Tab-separated table of C-alpha atoms in Angstrom:
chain	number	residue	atom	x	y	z
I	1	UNK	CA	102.635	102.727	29.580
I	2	UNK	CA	98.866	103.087	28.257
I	3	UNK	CA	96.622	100.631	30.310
I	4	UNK	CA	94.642	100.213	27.233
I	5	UNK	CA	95.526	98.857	23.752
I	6	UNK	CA	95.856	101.823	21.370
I	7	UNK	CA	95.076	99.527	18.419
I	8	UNK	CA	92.551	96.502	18.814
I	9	UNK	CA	94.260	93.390	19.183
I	10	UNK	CA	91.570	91.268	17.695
I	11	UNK	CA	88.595	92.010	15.950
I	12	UNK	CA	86.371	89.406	18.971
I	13	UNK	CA	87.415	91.853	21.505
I	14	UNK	CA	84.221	92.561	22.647
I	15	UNK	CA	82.571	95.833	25.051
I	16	UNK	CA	82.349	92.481	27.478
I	17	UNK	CA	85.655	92.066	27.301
I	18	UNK	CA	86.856	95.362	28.122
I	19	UNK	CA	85.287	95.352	30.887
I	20	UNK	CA	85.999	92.207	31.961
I	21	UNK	CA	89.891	92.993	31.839
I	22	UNK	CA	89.246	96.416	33.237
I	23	UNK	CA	87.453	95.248	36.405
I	24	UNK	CA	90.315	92.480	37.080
I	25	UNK	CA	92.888	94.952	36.596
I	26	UNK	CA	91.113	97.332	39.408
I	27	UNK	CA	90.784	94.614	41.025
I	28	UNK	CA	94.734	94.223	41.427
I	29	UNK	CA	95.442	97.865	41.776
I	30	UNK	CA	92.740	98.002	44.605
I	31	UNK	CA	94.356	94.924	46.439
I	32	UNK	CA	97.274	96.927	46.237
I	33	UNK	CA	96.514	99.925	47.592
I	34	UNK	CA	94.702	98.152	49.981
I	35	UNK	CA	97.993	96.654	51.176
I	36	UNK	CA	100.316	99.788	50.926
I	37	UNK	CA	97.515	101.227	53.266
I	38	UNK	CA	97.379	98.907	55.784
I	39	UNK	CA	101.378	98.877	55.994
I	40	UNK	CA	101.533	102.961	56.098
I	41	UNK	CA	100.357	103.413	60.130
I	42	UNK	CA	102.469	106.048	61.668
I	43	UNK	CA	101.067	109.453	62.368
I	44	UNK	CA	103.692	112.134	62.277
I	45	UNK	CA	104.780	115.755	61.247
I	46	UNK	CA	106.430	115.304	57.569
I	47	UNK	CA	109.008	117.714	56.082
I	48	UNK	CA	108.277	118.460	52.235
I	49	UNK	CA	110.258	119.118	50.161
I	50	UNK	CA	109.162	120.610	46.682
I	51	UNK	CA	112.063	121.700	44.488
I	52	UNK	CA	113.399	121.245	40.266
I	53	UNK	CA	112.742	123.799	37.621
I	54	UNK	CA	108.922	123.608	36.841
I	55	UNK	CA	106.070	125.632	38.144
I	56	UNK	CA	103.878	124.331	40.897
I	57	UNK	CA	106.265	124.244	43.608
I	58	UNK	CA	104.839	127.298	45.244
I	59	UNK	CA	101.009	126.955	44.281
I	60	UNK	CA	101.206	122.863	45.067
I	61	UNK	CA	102.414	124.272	49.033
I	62	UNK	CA	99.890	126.877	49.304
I	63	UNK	CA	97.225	124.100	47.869
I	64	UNK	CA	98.596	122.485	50.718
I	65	UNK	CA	97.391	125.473	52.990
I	66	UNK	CA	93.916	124.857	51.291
I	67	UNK	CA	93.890	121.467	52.431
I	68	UNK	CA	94.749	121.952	56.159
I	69	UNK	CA	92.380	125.331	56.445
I	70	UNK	CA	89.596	122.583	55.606
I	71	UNK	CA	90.821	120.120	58.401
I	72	UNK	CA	90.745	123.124	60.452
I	73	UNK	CA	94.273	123.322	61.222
I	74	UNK	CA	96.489	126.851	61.853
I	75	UNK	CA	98.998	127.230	59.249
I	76	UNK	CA	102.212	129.810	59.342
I	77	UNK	CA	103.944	130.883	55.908
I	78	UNK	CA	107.318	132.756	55.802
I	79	UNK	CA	108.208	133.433	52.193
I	80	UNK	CA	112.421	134.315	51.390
I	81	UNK	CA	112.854	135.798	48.443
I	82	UNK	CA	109.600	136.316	46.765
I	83	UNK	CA	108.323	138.893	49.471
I	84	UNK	CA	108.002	142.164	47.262
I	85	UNK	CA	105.429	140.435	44.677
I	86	UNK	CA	102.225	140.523	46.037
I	87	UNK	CA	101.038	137.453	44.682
I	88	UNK	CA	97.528	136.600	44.782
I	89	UNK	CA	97.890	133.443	47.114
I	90	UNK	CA	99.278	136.387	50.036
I	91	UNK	CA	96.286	138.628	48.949
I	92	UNK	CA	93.808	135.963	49.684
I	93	UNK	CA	95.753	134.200	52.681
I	94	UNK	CA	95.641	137.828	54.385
I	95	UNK	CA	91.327	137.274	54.644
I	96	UNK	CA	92.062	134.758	57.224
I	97	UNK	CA	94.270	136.199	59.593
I	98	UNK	CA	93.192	133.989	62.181
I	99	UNK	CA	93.784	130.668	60.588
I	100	UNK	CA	96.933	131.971	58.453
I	101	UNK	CA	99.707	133.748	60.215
I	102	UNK	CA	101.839	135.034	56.793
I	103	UNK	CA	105.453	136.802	56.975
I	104	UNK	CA	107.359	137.998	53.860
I	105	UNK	CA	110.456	138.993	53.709
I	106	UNK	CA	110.538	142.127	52.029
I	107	UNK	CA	112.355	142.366	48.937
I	108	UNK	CA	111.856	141.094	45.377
I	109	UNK	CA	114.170	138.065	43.916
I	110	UNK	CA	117.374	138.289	44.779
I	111	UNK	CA	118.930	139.323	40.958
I	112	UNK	CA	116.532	142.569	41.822
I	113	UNK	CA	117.863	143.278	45.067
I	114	UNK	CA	121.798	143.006	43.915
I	115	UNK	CA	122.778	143.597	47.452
I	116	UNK	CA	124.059	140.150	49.050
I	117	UNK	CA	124.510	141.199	52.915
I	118	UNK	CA	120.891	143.306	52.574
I	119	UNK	CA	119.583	139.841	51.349
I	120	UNK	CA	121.606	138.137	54.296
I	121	UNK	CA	119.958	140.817	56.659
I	122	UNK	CA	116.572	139.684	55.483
I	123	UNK	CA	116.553	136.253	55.546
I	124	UNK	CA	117.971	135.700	58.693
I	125	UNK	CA	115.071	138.316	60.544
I	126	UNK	CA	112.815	136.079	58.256
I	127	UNK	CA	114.085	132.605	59.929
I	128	UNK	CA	113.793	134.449	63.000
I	129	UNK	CA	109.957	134.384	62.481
I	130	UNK	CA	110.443	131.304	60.731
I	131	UNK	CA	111.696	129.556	64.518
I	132	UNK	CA	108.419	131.205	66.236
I	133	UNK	CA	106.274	129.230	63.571
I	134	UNK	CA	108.421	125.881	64.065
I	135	UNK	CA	107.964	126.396	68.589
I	136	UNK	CA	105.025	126.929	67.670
I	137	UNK	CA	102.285	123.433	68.400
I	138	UNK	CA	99.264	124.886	67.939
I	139	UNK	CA	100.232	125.564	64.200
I	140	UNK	CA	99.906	122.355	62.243
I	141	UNK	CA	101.267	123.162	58.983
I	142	UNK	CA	104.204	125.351	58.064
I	143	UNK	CA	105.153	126.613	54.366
I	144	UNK	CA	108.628	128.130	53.815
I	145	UNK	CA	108.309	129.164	50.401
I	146	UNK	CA	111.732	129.999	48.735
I	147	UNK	CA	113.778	129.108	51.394
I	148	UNK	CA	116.193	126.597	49.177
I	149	UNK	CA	117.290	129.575	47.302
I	150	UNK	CA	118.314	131.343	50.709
I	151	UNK	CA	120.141	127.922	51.658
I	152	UNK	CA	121.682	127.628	48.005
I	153	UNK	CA	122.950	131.669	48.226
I	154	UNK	CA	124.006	130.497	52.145
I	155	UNK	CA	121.938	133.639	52.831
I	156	UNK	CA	120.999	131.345	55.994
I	157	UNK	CA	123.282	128.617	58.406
I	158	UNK	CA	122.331	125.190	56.673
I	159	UNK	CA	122.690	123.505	60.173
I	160	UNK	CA	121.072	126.392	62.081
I	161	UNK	CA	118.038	125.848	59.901
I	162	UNK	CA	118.435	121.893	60.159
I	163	UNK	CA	118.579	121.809	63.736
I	164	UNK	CA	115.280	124.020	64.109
I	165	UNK	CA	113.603	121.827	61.773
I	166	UNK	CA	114.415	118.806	63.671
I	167	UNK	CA	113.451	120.579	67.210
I	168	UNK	CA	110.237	121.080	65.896
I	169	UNK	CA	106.412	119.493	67.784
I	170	UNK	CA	106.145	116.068	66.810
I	171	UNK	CA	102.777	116.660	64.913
I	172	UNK	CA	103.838	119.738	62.757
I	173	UNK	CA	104.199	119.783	59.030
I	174	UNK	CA	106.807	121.716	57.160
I	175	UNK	CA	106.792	122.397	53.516
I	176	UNK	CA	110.048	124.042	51.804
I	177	UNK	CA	109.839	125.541	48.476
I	178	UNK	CA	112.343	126.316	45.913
I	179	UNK	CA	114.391	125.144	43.475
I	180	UNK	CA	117.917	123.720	43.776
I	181	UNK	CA	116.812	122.031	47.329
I	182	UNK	CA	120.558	121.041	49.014
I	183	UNK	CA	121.529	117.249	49.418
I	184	UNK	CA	121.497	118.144	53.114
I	185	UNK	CA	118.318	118.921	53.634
I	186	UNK	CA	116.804	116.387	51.509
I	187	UNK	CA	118.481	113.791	53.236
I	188	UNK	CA	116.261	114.946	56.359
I	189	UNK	CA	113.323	115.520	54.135
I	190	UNK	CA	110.098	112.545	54.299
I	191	UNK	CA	109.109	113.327	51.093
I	192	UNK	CA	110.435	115.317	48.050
I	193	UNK	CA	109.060	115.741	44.881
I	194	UNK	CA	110.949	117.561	41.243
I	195	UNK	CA	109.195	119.637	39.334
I	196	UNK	CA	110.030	119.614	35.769
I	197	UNK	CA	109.444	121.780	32.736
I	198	UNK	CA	108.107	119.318	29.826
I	199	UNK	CA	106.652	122.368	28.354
I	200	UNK	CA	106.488	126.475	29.310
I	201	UNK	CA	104.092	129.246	27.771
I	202	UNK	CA	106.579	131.691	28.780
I	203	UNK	CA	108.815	130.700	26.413
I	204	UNK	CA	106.391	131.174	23.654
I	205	UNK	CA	106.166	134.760	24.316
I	206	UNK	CA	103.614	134.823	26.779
I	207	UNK	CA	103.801	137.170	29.815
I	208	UNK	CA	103.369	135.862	33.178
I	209	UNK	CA	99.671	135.975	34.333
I	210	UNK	CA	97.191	136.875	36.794
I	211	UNK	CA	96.186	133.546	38.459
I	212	UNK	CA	98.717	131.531	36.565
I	213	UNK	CA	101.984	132.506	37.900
I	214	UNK	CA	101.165	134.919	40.491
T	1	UNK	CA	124.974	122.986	39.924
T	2	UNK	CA	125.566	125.200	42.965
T	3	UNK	CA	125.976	128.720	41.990
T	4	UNK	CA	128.572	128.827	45.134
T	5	UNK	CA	131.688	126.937	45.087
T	6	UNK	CA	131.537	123.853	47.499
T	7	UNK	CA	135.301	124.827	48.847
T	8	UNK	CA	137.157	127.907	49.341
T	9	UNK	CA	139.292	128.392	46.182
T	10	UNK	CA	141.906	130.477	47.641
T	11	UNK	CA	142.179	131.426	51.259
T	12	UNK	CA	142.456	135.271	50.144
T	13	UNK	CA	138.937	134.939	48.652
T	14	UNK	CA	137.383	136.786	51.439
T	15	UNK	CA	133.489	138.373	51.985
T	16	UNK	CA	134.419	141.714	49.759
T	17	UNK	CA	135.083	139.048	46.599
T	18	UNK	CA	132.058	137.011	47.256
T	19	UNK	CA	129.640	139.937	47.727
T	20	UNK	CA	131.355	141.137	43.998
T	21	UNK	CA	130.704	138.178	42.254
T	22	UNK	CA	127.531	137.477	43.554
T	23	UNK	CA	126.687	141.145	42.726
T	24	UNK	CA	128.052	140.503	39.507
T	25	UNK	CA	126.456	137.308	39.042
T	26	UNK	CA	122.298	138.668	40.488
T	27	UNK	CA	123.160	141.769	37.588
T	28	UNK	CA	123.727	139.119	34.466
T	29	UNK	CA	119.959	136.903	35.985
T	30	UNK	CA	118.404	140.491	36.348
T	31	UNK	CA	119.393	141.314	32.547
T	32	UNK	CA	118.272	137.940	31.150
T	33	UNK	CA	115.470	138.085	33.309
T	34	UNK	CA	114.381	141.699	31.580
T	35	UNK	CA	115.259	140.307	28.343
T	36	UNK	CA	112.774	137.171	28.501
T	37	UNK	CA	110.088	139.623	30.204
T	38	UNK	CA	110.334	142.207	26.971
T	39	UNK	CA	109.870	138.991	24.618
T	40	UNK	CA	106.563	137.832	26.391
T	41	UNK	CA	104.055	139.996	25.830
T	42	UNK	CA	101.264	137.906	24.624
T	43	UNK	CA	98.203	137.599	27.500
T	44	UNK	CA	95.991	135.173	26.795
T	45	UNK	CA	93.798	131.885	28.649
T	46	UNK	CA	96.376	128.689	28.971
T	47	UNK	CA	95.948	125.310	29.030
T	48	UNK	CA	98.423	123.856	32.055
T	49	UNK	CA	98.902	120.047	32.314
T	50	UNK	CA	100.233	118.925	35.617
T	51	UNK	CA	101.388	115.349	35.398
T	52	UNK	CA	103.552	112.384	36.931
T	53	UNK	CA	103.672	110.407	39.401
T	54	UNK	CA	104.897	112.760	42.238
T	55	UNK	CA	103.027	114.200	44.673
T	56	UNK	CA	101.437	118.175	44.278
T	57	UNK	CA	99.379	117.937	40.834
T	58	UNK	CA	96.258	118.477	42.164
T	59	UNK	CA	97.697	120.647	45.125
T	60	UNK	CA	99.558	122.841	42.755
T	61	UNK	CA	96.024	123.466	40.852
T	62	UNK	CA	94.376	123.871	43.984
T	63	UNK	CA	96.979	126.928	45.221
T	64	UNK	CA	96.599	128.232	41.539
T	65	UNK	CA	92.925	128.302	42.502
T	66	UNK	CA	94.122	130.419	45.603
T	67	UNK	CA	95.175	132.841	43.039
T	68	UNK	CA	93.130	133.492	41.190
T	69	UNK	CA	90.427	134.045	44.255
T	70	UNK	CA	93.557	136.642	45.453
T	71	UNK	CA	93.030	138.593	41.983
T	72	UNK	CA	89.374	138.492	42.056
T	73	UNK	CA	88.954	136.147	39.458
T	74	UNK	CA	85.672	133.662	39.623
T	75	UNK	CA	86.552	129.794	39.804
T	76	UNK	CA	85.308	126.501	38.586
T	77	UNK	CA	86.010	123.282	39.748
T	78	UNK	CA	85.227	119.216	38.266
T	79	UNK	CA	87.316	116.959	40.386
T	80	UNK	CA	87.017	113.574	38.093
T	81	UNK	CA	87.687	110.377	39.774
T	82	UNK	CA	88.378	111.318	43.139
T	83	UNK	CA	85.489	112.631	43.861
T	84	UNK	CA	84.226	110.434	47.019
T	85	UNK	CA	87.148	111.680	48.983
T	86	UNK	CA	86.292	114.647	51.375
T	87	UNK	CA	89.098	116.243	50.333
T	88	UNK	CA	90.028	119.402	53.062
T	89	UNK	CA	90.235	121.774	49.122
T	90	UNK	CA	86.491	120.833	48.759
T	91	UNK	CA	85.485	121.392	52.727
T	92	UNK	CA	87.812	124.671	51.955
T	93	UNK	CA	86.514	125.953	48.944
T	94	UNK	CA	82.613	125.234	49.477
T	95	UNK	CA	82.701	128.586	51.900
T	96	UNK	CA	83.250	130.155	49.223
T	97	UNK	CA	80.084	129.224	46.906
T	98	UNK	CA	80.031	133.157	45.420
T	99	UNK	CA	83.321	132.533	44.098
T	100	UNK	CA	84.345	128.618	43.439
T	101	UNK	CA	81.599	126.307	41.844
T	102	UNK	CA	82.779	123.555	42.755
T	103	UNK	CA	81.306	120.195	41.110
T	104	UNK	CA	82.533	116.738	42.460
T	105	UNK	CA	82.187	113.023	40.339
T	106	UNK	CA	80.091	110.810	42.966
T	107	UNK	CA	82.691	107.810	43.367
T	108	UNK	CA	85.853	107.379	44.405
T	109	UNK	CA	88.586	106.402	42.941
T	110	UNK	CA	88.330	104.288	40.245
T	111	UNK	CA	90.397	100.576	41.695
T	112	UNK	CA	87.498	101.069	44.516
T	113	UNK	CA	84.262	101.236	42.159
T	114	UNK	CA	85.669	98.258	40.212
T	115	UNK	CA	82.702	99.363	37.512
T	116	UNK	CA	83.795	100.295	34.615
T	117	UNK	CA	79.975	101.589	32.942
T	118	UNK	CA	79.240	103.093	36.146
T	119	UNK	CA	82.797	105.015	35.773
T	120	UNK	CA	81.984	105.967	32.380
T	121	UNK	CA	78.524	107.359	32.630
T	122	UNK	CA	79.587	109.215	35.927
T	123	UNK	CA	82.858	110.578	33.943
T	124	UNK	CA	80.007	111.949	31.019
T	125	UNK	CA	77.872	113.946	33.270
T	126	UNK	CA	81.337	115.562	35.218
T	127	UNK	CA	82.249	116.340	31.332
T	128	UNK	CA	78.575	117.792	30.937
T	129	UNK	CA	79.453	119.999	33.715
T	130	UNK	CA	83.229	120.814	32.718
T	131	UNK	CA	81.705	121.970	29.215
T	132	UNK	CA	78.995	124.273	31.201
T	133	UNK	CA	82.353	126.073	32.838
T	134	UNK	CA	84.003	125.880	29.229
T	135	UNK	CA	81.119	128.254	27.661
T	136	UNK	CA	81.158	130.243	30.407
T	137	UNK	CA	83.913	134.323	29.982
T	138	UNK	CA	82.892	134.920	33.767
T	139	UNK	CA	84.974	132.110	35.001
T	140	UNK	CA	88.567	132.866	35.074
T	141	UNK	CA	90.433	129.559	35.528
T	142	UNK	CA	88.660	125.904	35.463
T	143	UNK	CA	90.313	123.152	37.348
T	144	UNK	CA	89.701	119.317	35.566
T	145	UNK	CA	91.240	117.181	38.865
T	146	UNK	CA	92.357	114.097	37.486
T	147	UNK	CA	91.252	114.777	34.121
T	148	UNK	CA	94.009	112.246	33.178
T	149	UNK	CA	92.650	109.200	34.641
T	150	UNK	CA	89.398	109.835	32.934
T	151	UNK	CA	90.953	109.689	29.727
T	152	UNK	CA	93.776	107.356	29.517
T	153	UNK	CA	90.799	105.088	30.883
T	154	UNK	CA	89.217	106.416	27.775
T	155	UNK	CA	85.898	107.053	30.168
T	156	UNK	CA	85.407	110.135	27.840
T	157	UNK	CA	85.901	111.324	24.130
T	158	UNK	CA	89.437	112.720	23.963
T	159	UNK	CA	88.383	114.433	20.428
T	160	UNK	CA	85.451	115.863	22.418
T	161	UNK	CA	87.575	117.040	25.555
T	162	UNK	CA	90.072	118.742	22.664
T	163	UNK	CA	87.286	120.484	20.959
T	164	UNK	CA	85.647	121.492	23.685
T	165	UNK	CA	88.979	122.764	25.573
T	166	UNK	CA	89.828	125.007	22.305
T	167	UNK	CA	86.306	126.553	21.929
T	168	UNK	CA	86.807	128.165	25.881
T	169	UNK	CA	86.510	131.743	26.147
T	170	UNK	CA	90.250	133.378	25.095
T	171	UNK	CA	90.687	135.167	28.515
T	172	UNK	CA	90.364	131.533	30.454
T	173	UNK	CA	93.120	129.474	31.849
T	174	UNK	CA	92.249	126.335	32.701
T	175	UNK	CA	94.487	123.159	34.258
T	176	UNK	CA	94.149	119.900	33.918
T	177	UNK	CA	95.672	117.204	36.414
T	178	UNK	CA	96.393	113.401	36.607
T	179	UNK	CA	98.986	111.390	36.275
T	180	UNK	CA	99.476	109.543	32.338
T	181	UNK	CA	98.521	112.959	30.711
T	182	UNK	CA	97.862	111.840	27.097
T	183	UNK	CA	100.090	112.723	24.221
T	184	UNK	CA	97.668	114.479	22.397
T	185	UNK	CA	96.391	116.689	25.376
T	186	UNK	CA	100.128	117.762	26.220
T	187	UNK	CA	100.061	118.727	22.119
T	188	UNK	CA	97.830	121.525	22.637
T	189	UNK	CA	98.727	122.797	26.558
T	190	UNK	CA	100.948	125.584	27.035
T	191	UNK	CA	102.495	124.748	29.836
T	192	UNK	CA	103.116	121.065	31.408
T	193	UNK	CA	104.582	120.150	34.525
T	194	UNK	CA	106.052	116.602	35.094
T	195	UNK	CA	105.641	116.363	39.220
T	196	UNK	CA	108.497	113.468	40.010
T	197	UNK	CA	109.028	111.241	42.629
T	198	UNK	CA	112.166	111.652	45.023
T	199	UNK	CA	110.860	110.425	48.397
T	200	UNK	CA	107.753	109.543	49.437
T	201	UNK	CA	106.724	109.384	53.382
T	202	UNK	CA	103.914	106.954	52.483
T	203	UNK	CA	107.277	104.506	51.448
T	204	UNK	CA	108.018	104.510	55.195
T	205	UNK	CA	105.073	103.229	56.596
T	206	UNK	CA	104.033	106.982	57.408
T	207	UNK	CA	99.817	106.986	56.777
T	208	UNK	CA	98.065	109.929	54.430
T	209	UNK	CA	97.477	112.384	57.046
T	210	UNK	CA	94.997	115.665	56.548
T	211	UNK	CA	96.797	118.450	55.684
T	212	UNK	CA	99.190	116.829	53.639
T	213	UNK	CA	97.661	114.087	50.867
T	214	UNK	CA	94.173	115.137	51.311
């Protein structure tokens, strides 16, 4: 769906013209977005969702972090599963202890741990912390990265975890993280968003990098 | 494709069987998992492409950004197109002027200028600086936010952004954003990422709210 023609469609098509047709169009999208604006007025805490089997599900939550730092808000993460890597996001998050409060459960993926009730253990001390973030008001956004594999491995009580979403301030954003997100919570979710593999270096033999996937 | 079964199969399936076959189960993901990790072995700079029309392309660059500060590595950002937005990345990232350069286009985006020559002479000096971070082995990882528009707008040379993209120092990863990533630019990128739409707040009358879209 190119905006543009990819081949001209007549030789009088004029630089003039171009423009012409391009300022109209803007002119439509702007009237638009204009609109879509002016309907969109409530002010509340959203639940994200990001979840499918590309990358950016992780790095698009913790750009999310970026965002609210620079609007000056507090922001709690609580990573399941991923805990043992130290990525680079926790090494830099951990500069700003007073703006980021960041808990990580401590083991590695779960097909490292091969222990099911140690990865039980874990998860549920992490939602523990997990509940302080979401009685929390003064923190406005919250990241659970992971935590849709704990849910999909029922590491963790679906409605447990539902119901302490739902209690949450009224202000307070919640990202989840993770792929295979459950029906149930997406139901509950305001926004949700797949991310899908069109294409993966990985599978072309290169490693996973510094900055890239960790 | 839950990894659990939705039902109990048999009533004498009890916790012992379930912690076996999940052991069983975490061992065959830990040996493919080794398997793929042995085959890559290749380091080198990639080209990412995060497109779509879901939410988290330019967040997902922005926590890749996070990153790479975590592993030391020196950053360069040229937000294209949405450049007039005070985005809480930008207020974020400009305390840290050692570390991120940070260059942003002068206009919004482009339905608001409703210019097309302005667009396009704005979108040439951006490239001027994206080619500056291009020549430059000290910077780690380049972020082109909303890249995409600028080209399938054809505001700048595709042939030019190709050439100049494959002439980058090895050792540099840089990603590119923008929904309607061009055919040719998803040719040559290692790794692309289609962000998808499942449900979007701003459908339900909820308003873009700092912290979350910008």
């Amino acid at each position: 769906m190119s905006d543009l023609p990819s081949a001209p469609i007549a030789s009088s098509i004029d630089s003039d013209n171009i423009n012409t047709r391009h300022q109209r169009r803007m002119e439509r999208k702007k009237a638009l977005m204009d609109e879509k604006i002016q309907q969109a007025q409530r002010t509340t805490g959203v639940l994200l969702i990001h979840t499918g089997n590309g990358k950016g599900k992780s790095s698009s939550a913790f750009g999310m972090v970026m965002r609210a730092l620079g609007h000056g808000m507090k922001v709690g993460v609580v990573q399941f599963i991923k805990g043992a890597m130290s990525t680079g996001e926790e090494i830099f998050l951990r500069r700003f202890p007073d703006e980021v409060e960041f808990y990580a459960m401590g083991e590695g993926y779960t097909w490292e741990t091969q222990n099911r009730d140690r990865d039980i253990e874990k998860a549920t001390v992490a939602w523990a912390q997990a509940k302080k973030f979401l009685s929390d008001p003064s923190i406005g956004l919250v990241v659970f990265d992971e935590l849709n594999i704990a849910l999909k491995y029922h590491y963790l009580d679906l409605d447990t975890v539902i119901a302490d979403l739902d209690a949450r301030p009224e202000m307070q954003h919640v990202v989840v993280t993770g792929r295979g997100a459950l029906p149930e919570l997406i139901a509950i979710a305001d926004t949700v968003t797949e991310m899908n593999v069109v294409k993966h270096a990985f599978k072309d033999g290169i490693v996973a990098q510094a900055g890239v996937e960790w």
